XYZ file of C-alpha atoms in Angstrom:
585
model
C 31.756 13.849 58.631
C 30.309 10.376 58.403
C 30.829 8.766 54.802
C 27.192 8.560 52.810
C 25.599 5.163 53.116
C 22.953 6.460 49.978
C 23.763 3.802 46.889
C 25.930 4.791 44.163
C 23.896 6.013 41.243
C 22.515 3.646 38.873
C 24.431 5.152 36.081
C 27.640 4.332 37.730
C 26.278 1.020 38.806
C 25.408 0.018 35.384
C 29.080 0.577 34.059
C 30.091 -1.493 36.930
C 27.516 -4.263 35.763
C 28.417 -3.629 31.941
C 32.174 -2.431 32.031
C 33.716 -6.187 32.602
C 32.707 -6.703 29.085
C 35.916 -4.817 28.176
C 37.981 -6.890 29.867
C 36.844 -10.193 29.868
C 38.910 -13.025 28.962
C 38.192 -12.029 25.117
C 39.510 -8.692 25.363
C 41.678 -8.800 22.730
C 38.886 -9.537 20.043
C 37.167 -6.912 21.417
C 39.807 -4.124 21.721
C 40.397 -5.205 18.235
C 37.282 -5.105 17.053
C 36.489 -1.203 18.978
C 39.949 -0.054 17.174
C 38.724 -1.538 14.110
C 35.279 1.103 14.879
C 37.456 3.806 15.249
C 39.731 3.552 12.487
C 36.526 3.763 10.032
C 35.136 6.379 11.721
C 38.561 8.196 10.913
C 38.021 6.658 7.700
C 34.067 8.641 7.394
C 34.976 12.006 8.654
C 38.108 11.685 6.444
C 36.061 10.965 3.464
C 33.600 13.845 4.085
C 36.562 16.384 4.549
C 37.700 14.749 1.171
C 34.443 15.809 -0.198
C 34.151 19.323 1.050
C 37.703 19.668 -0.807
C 36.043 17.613 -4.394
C 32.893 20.081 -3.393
C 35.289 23.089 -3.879
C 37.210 22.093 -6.762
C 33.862 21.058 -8.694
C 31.863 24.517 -7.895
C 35.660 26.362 -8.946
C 35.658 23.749 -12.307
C 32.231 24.936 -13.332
C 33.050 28.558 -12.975
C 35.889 28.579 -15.066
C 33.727 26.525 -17.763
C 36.677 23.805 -17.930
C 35.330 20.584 -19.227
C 38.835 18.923 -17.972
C 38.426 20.025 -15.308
C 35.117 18.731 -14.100
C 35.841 15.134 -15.703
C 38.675 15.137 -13.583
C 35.953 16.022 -10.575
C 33.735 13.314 -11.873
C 36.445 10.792 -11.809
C 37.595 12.125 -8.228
C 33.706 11.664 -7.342
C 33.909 7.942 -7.906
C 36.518 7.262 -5.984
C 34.836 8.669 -2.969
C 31.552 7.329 -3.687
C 32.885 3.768 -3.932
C 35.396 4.407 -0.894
C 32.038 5.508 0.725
C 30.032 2.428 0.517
C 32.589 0.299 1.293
C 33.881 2.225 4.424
C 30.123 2.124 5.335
C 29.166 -1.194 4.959
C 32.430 -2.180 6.726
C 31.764 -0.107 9.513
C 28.115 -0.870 9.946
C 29.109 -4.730 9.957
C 31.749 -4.391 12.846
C 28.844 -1.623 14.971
C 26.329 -4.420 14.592
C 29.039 -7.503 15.605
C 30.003 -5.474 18.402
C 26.394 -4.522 19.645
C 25.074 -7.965 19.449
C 28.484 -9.063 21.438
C 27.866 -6.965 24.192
C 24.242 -7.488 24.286
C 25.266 -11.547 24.174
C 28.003 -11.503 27.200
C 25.423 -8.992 29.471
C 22.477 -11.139 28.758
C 24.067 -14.534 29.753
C 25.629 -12.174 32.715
C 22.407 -11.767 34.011
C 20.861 -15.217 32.822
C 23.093 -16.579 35.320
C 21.737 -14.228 38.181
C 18.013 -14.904 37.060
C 17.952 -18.631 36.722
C 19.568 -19.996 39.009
C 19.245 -20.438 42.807
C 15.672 -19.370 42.346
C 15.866 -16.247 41.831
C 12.979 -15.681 39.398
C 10.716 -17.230 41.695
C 11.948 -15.204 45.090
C 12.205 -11.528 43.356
C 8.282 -12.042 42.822
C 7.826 -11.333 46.800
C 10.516 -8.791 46.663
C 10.182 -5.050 47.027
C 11.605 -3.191 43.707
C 11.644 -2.263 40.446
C 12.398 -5.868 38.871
C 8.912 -5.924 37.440
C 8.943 -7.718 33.914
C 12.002 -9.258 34.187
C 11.892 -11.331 31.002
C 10.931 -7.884 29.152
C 14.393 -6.183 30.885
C 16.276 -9.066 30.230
C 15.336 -9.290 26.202
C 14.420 -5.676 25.618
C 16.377 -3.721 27.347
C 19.189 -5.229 27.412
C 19.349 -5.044 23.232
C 17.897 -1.382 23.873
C 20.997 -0.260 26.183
C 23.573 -1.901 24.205
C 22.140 -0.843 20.569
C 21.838 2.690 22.157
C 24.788 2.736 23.909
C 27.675 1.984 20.943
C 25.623 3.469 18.678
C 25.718 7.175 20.899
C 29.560 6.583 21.686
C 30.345 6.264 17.894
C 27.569 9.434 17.126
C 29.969 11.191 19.758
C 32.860 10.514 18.639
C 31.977 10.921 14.963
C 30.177 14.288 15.938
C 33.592 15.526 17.920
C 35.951 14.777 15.104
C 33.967 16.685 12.850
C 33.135 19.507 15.086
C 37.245 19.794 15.323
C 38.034 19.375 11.642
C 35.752 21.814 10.445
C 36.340 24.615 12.988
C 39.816 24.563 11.215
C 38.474 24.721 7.520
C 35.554 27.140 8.007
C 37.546 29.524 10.330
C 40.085 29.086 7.133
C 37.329 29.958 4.679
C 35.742 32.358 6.621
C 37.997 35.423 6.202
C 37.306 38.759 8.068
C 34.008 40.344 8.151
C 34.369 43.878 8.413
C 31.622 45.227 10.752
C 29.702 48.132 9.094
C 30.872 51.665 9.954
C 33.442 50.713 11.941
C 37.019 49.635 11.475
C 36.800 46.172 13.465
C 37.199 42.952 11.489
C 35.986 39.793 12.794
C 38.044 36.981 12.141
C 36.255 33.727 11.346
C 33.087 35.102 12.004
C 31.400 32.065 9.991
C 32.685 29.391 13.033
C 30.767 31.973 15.690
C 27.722 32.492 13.252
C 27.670 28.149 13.576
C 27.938 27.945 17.677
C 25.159 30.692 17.580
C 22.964 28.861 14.914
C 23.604 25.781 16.547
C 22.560 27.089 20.271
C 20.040 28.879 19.748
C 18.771 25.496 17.414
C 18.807 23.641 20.530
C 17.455 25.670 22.819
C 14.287 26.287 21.118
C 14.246 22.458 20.378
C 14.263 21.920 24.305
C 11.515 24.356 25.089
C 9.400 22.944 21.876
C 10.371 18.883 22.820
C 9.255 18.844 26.127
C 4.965 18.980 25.498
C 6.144 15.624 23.007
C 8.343 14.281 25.209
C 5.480 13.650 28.093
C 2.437 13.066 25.439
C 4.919 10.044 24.496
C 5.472 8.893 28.129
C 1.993 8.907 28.340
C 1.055 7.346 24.856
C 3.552 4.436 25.991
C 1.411 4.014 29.325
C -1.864 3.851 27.188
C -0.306 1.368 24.877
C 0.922 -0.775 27.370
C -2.197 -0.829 29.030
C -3.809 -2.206 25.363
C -1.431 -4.681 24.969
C -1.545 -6.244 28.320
C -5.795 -5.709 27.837
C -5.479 -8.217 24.913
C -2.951 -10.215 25.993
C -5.452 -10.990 29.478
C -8.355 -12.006 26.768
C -6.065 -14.082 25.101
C -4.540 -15.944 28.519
C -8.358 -16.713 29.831
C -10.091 -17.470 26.206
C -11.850 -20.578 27.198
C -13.300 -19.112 30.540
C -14.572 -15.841 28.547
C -15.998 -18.274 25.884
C -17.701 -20.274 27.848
C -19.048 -17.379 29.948
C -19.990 -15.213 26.591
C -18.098 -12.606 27.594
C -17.156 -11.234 24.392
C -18.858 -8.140 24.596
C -17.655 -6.987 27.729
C -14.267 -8.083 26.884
C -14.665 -5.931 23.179
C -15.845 -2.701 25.561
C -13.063 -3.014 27.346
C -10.759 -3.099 24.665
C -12.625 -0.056 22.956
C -12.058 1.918 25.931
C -7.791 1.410 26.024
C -8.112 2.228 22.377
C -10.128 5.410 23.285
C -6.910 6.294 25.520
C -4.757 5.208 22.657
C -6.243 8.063 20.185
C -6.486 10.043 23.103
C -2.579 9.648 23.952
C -2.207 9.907 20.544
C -3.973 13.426 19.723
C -1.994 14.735 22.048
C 1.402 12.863 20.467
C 0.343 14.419 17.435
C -0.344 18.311 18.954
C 3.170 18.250 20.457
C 4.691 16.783 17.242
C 3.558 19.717 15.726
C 5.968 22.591 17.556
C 8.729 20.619 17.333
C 8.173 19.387 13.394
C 7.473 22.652 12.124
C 11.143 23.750 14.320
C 13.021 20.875 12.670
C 11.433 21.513 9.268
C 12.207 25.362 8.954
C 15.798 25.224 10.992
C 16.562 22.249 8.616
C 15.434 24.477 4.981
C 17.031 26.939 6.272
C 20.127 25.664 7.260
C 21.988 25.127 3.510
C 20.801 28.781 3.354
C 21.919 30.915 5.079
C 25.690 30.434 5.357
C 25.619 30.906 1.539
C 23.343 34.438 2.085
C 25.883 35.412 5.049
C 29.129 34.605 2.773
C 27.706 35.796 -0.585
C 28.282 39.552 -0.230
C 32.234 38.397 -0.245
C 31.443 36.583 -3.040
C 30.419 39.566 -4.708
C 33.097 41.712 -3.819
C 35.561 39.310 -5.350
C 37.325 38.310 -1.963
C 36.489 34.315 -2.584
C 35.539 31.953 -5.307
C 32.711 29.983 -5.656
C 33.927 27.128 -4.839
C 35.047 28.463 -2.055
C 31.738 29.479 -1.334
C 30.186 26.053 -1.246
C 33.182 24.658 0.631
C 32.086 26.741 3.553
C 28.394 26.505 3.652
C 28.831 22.865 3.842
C 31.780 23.201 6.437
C 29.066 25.616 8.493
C 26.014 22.716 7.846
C 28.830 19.923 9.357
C 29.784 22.140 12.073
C 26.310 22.949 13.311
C 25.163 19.330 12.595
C 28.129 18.561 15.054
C 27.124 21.140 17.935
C 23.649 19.952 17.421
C 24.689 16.239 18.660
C 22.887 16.962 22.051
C 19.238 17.765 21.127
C 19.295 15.297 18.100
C 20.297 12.793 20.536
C 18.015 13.666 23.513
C 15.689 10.991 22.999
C 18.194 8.624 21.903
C 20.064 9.566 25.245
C 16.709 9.003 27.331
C 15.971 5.825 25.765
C 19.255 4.498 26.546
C 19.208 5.339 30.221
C 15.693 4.542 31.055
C 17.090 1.154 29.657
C 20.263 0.557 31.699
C 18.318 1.564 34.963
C 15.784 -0.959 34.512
C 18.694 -3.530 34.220
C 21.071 -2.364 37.226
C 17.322 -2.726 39.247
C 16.852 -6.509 38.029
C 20.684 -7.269 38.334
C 20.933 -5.627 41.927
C 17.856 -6.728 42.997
C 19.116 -10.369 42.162
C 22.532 -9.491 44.204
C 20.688 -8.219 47.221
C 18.811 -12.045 47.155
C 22.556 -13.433 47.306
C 23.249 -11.005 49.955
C 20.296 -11.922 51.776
C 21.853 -15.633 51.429
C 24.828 -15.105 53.111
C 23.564 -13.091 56.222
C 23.342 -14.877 59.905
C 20.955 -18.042 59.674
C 19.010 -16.353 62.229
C 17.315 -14.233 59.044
C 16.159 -17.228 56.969
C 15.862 -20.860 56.778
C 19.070 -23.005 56.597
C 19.370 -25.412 53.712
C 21.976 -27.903 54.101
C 23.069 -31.288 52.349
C 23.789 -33.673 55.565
C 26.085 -36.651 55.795
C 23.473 -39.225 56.487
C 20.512 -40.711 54.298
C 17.690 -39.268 56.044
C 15.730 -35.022 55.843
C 15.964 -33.272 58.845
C 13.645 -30.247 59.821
C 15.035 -28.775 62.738
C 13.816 -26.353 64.790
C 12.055 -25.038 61.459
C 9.715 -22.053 61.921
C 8.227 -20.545 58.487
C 7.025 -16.836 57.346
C 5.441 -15.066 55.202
C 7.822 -12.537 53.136
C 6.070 -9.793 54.940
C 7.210 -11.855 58.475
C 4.044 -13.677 59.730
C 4.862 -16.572 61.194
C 2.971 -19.788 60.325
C 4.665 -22.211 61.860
C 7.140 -22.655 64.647
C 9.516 -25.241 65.980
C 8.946 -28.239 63.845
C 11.143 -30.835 64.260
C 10.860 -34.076 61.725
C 12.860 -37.071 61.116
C 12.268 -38.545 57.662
C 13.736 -42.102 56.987
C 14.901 -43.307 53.540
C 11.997 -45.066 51.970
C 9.064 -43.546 54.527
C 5.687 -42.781 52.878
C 4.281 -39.192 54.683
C 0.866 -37.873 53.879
C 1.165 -34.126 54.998
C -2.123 -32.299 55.583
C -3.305 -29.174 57.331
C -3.361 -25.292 56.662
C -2.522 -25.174 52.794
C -0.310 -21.876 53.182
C 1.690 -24.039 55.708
C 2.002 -27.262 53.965
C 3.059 -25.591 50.874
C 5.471 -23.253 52.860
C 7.152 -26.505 53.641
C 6.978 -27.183 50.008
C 8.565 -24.661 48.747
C 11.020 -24.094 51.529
C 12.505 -27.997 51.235
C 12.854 -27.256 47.897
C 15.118 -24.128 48.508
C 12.448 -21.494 47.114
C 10.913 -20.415 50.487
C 14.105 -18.591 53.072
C 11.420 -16.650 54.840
C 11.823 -17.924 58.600
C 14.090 -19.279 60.703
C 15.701 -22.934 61.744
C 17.811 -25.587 59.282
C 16.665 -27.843 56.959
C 18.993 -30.891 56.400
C 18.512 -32.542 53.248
C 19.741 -36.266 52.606
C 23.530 -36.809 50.999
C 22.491 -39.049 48.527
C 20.885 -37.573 45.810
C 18.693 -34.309 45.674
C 14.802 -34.498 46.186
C 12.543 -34.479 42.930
C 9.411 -31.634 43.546
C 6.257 -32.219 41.926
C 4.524 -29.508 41.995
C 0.533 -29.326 41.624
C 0.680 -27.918 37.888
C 4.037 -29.095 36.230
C 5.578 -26.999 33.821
C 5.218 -28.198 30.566
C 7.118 -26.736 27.681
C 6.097 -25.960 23.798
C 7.645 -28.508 21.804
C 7.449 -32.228 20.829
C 5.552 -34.644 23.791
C 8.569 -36.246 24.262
C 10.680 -33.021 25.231
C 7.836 -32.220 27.736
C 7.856 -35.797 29.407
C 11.822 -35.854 29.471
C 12.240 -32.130 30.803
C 14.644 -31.340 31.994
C 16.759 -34.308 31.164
C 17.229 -34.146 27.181
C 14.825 -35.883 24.521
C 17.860 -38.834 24.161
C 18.201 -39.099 27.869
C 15.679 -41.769 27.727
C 14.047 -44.944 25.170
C 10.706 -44.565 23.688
C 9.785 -48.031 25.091
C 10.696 -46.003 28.808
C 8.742 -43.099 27.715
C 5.656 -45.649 26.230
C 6.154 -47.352 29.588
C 5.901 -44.353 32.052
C 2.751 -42.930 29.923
C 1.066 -46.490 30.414
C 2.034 -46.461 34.398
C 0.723 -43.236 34.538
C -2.820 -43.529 32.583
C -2.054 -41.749 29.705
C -1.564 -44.323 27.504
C -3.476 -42.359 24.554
C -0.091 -40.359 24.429
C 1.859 -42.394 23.048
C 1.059 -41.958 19.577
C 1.388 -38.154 20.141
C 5.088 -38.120 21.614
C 6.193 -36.610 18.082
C 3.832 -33.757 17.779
C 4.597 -30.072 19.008
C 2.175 -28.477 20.720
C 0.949 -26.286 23.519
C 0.530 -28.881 26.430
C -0.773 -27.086 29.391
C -3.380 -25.618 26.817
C -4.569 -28.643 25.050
C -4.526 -30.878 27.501
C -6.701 -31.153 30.876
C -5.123 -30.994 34.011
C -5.856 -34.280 35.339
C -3.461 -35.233 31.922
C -0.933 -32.724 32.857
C -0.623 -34.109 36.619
C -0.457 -37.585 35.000
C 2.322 -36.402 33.200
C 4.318 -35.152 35.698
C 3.823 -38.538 37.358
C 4.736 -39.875 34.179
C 7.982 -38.080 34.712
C 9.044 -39.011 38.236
C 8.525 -42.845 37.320
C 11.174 -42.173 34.108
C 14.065 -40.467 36.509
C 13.243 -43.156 38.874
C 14.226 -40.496 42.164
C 15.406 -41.929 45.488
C 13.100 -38.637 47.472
C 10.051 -37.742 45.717
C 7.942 -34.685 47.476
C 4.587 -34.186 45.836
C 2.178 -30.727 46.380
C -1.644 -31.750 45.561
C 0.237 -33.268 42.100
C -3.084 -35.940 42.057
C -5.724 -33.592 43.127
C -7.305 -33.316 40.241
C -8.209 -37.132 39.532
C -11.141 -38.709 41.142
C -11.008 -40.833 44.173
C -9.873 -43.850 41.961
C -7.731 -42.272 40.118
C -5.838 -41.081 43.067
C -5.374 -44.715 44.383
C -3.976 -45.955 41.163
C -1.970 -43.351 40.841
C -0.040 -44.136 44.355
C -0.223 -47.527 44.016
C 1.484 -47.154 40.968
C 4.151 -45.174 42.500
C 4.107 -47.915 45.247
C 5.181 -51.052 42.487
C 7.379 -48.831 40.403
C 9.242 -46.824 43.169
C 9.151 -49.464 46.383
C 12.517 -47.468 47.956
C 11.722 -44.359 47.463
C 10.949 -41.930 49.927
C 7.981 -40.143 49.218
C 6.457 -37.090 50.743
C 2.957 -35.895 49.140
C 0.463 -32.578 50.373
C -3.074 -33.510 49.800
C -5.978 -32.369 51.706
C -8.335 -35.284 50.352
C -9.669 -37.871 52.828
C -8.989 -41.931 52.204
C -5.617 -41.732 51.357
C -4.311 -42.609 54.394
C -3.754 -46.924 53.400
C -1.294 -45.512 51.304
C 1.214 -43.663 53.639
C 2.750 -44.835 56.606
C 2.352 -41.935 59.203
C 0.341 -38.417 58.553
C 1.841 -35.232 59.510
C -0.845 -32.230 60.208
C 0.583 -28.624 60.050
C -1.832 -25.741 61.269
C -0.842 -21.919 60.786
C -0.848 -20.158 64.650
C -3.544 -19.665 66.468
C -2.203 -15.795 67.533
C -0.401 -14.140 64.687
C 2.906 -13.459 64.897
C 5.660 -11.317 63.141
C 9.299 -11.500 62.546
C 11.279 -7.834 63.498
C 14.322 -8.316 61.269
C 15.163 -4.842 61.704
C 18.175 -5.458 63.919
C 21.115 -7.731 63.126
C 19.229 -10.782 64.217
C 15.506 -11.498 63.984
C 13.088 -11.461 66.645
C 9.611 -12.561 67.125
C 6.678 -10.033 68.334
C 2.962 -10.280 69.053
C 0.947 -8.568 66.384
């Protein structure tokens, strides 16, 4: 029988993901801090069996009519109240430390995976369910965690119980004598509580399920608001300036109008289930009492007695109840860890992917010798159209190339120099001595002070105000200066022919030995264009610099032009065998 090649389940994939946590080099704090968890649990469920007892002795106190007696109750009661709160709050503090632990370690865990070797810019033209991944990453990682220690202690808390007070109720209980018959059923009270408690969550199950798809679907709706007004807010200007308002306000009326509708029908299955929970719940302190009184009657136990075991039997069914009061909870928690194992292994099928044969993907390489190498360098698409074969290029230190052509090709070559594009085939040698600075045509600008934008991603101290005053004077943006101390949002306030400058701006501060531009002037007028490369011409004269623009008369400033066109006949890579071939479309 040949061995199953079908993933392991995410469930089990998540533990292996999560699990290290356990055992990482802080283990001990850890371990400490779990044993702490369980020795207050110990501490709860021994403080509630402690109160079933003080229940007993008070109910037993105030039948007898003994005023000693129930100050000595009262007295007793303090003592577990303040024992109480403090076990509590104790116990809540080391949950929460342990929680946000966990959720730290797995977050930085997959951090690492996400931002680094591009990674969050490659999974967006890979097939999965990695959708959102800032959302999985902040949301449901904190969900998963939260859920996941909090269910564990529920368990556990929930299985101590259950064991304790199967003891003291089948204690209490006594013998019920079945009527006209000699047959005496021991503990009857403990099988009364698995029945109760069954036949509790059954009938939850049936009632929950109508609720539990109106909220799937309310979810959905809600979702589909959010992201509805978050679009309006994104393109403001354009639907401003286009008077779009009303549109944009019918458009939002109508995911509201699925909202109440998701909600009505929220509200209809709320109602089986609430009106369930509200009469199993009234009924519940009830009816052990009504079941145990007729012993009370006949003298066989005390009152105190009495109470004792309808709050044993409430415990005990709370206890087998766990399941169904925890079925949401339960769903909650594993629609969460399955959206991270699908980002994390997602991200660890791109490393796989890495370290296949060459023959599936581009080779990037740091060479010996001072100059980039392109050889033999064909490019794809990430659904395997071929846009460019063979290319062979020799780039000398201090060479000034003026790429044009087919934009999808020219900024395939971007992106693939830059170790972002591995669709393809062929090697890519970049120079030994120092790593190529890519400006791309939008730079990313972050919220924040001017001067944390302009140094990014070297830190605000990395370099002098008079270098900053100077690069924003190079670069035409002189206006700036006086703004390097104000936080703001850059790449919404300020024009994009002022965000390019910046980026320019930038490469003249960190002063780079390989600069490769795409279309980062584009948006400047014919003479602004020249000034800008002249400028990079006086302030960079031994640099090496490699710039995508598809406007004519730039040519004076670049040494040689390179012109890329996509293929005349499309082609497609077959990577469906071990190593990739090309076929005709």
């Amino acid at each position: 029988m040949q061995p199953s090649s079908r993933p392991p389940r995410k469930r089990w994939r998540f533990l292996r993901l999560a699990a290290p946590y356990w055992r990482s080099e802080r283990k001990w704090t850890i371990r400490g801090a779990v044993a702490l968890l369980l020795a207050l649990t110990l501490g709860q469920v021994g403080l509630v069996i402690w109160t079933s007892y003080w229940q007993r002795e008070l109910f037993d106190a105030l039948e007898d009519r003994s005023l000693q007696a129930l100050l000595v109750q009262i007295a007793t009661f303090a003592v577990i109240f303040l024992l109480t709160m403090l076990v509590t709050a104790l116990h809540l503090h080391v949950k929460r430390w342990l929680q946000l632990d966990w959720r730290r370690w797995l977050t930085e865990r997959l951090l690492d995976q996400w931002l680094s070797r591009g990674h969050h810019y490659q999974l967006l033209f890979k097939e999965g369910e990695h959708d959102n991944p800032d959302g999985r990453i902040a949301e449901d990682i904190r969900i998963v965690t939260d859920s996941a220690i909090g269910l564990a202690h529920s368990l556990i808390y929930s299985l101590l119980i259950l064991g304790s007070f199967i003891d003291i109720l089948y204690g209490l209980s006594g013998s019920l004598l079945i009527p006209g018959t000699s047959i005496a059923v021991p503990g009857y009270l403990v099988i009364l509580a698995f029945l109760y408690a069954g036949g509790g969550t059954l009938l939850g199950l049936l009632l929950g399920r109508p609720l539990i798809k109106a909220t799937n679907r309310l979810q959905t709706v809600e979702a589909n608001l959010r992201f509805g007004l978050a679009r309006a807010r994104e393109h403001s200007e354009s639907i401003a300036l286009m008077h779009g308002e009303p549109v944009e306000r019918r458009h939002a009326e109508r995911l509201f109008a699925d909202v109440g509708r998701g909600w009505n029908r929220q509200t209809l299955g709320y109602l089986g289930i609430v009106s369930f929970s509200a009469g199993y719940g009234a009924l519940l302190p009830v009816f052990p009492i009504l079941v145990a009184a007729p012993q009370y009657i006949a003298g066989l136990m005390s009152l105190g007695i009495l109470m004792q075991a309808a709050m044993a039997f409430q415990r005990l069914t709370s206890a087998l109840s766990w399941p169904v009061d925890n079925l949401g909870e339960l769903a909650k928690c594993r629609a969460s860890a399955d959206r991270v194992v699908s980002l994390y292994q997602d991200m660890l099928d791109l490393e796989q992917q890495a370290r296949e044969p060459m023959e599936h993907r581009i080779e990037l390489r740091h060479g010996d010798s001072a100059h980039l190498s392109l050889n033999d360098l064909s490019l794809a698409n990430p659904d395997g159209e071929v846009l460019l074969e063979h290319l062979n290029l020799r780039v000398r230190r201090g060479e000034r190339i003026l790429i044009a052509g087919d934009p999808a090709v020219t900024i395939g070559l971007f992106k693939a120099v830059a170790g972002l594009w591995p669709w393809g085939s062929g090697e890519i040698c970049l120079p030994a001595e120092t790593p190529l600075v890519f400006l791309p045509q939008r730079p990313f600008l972050p919220e924040g002070p001017l001067r944390s934008a302009l140094s990014y991603p070297y830190a605000t101290s990395h370099f002098s105000d008079s270098e900053l005053r100077h690069a924003l004077e190079c670069a035409g943006v002189a206006w700036l200066t006086a703004r390097l101390d104000d936080s703001d949002s850059w790449d919404r306030v300020l024009p994009m022919r002022a965000q390019q400058r910046l980026g320019i701006a930038r490469v003249l501060l960190q002063r780079p030995a390989w600069v490769f531009m795409e279309q980062a002037t584009d948006a400047s007028d014919a003479n602004g264009e020249d000034c800008l490369l002249d400028v990079l011409h006086q302030e960079l004269p031994n640099s090496t610099l490699l710039s995508i623009s598809f406007h004519p008369g730039l040519e004076r400033h670049f040494s040689r032009k390179l012109v890329l066109n996509r293929l005349a006949e499309p082609r497609f890579l077959n990577c469906s065998q071990p190593t990739c071939t090309l076929r005709k479309s």
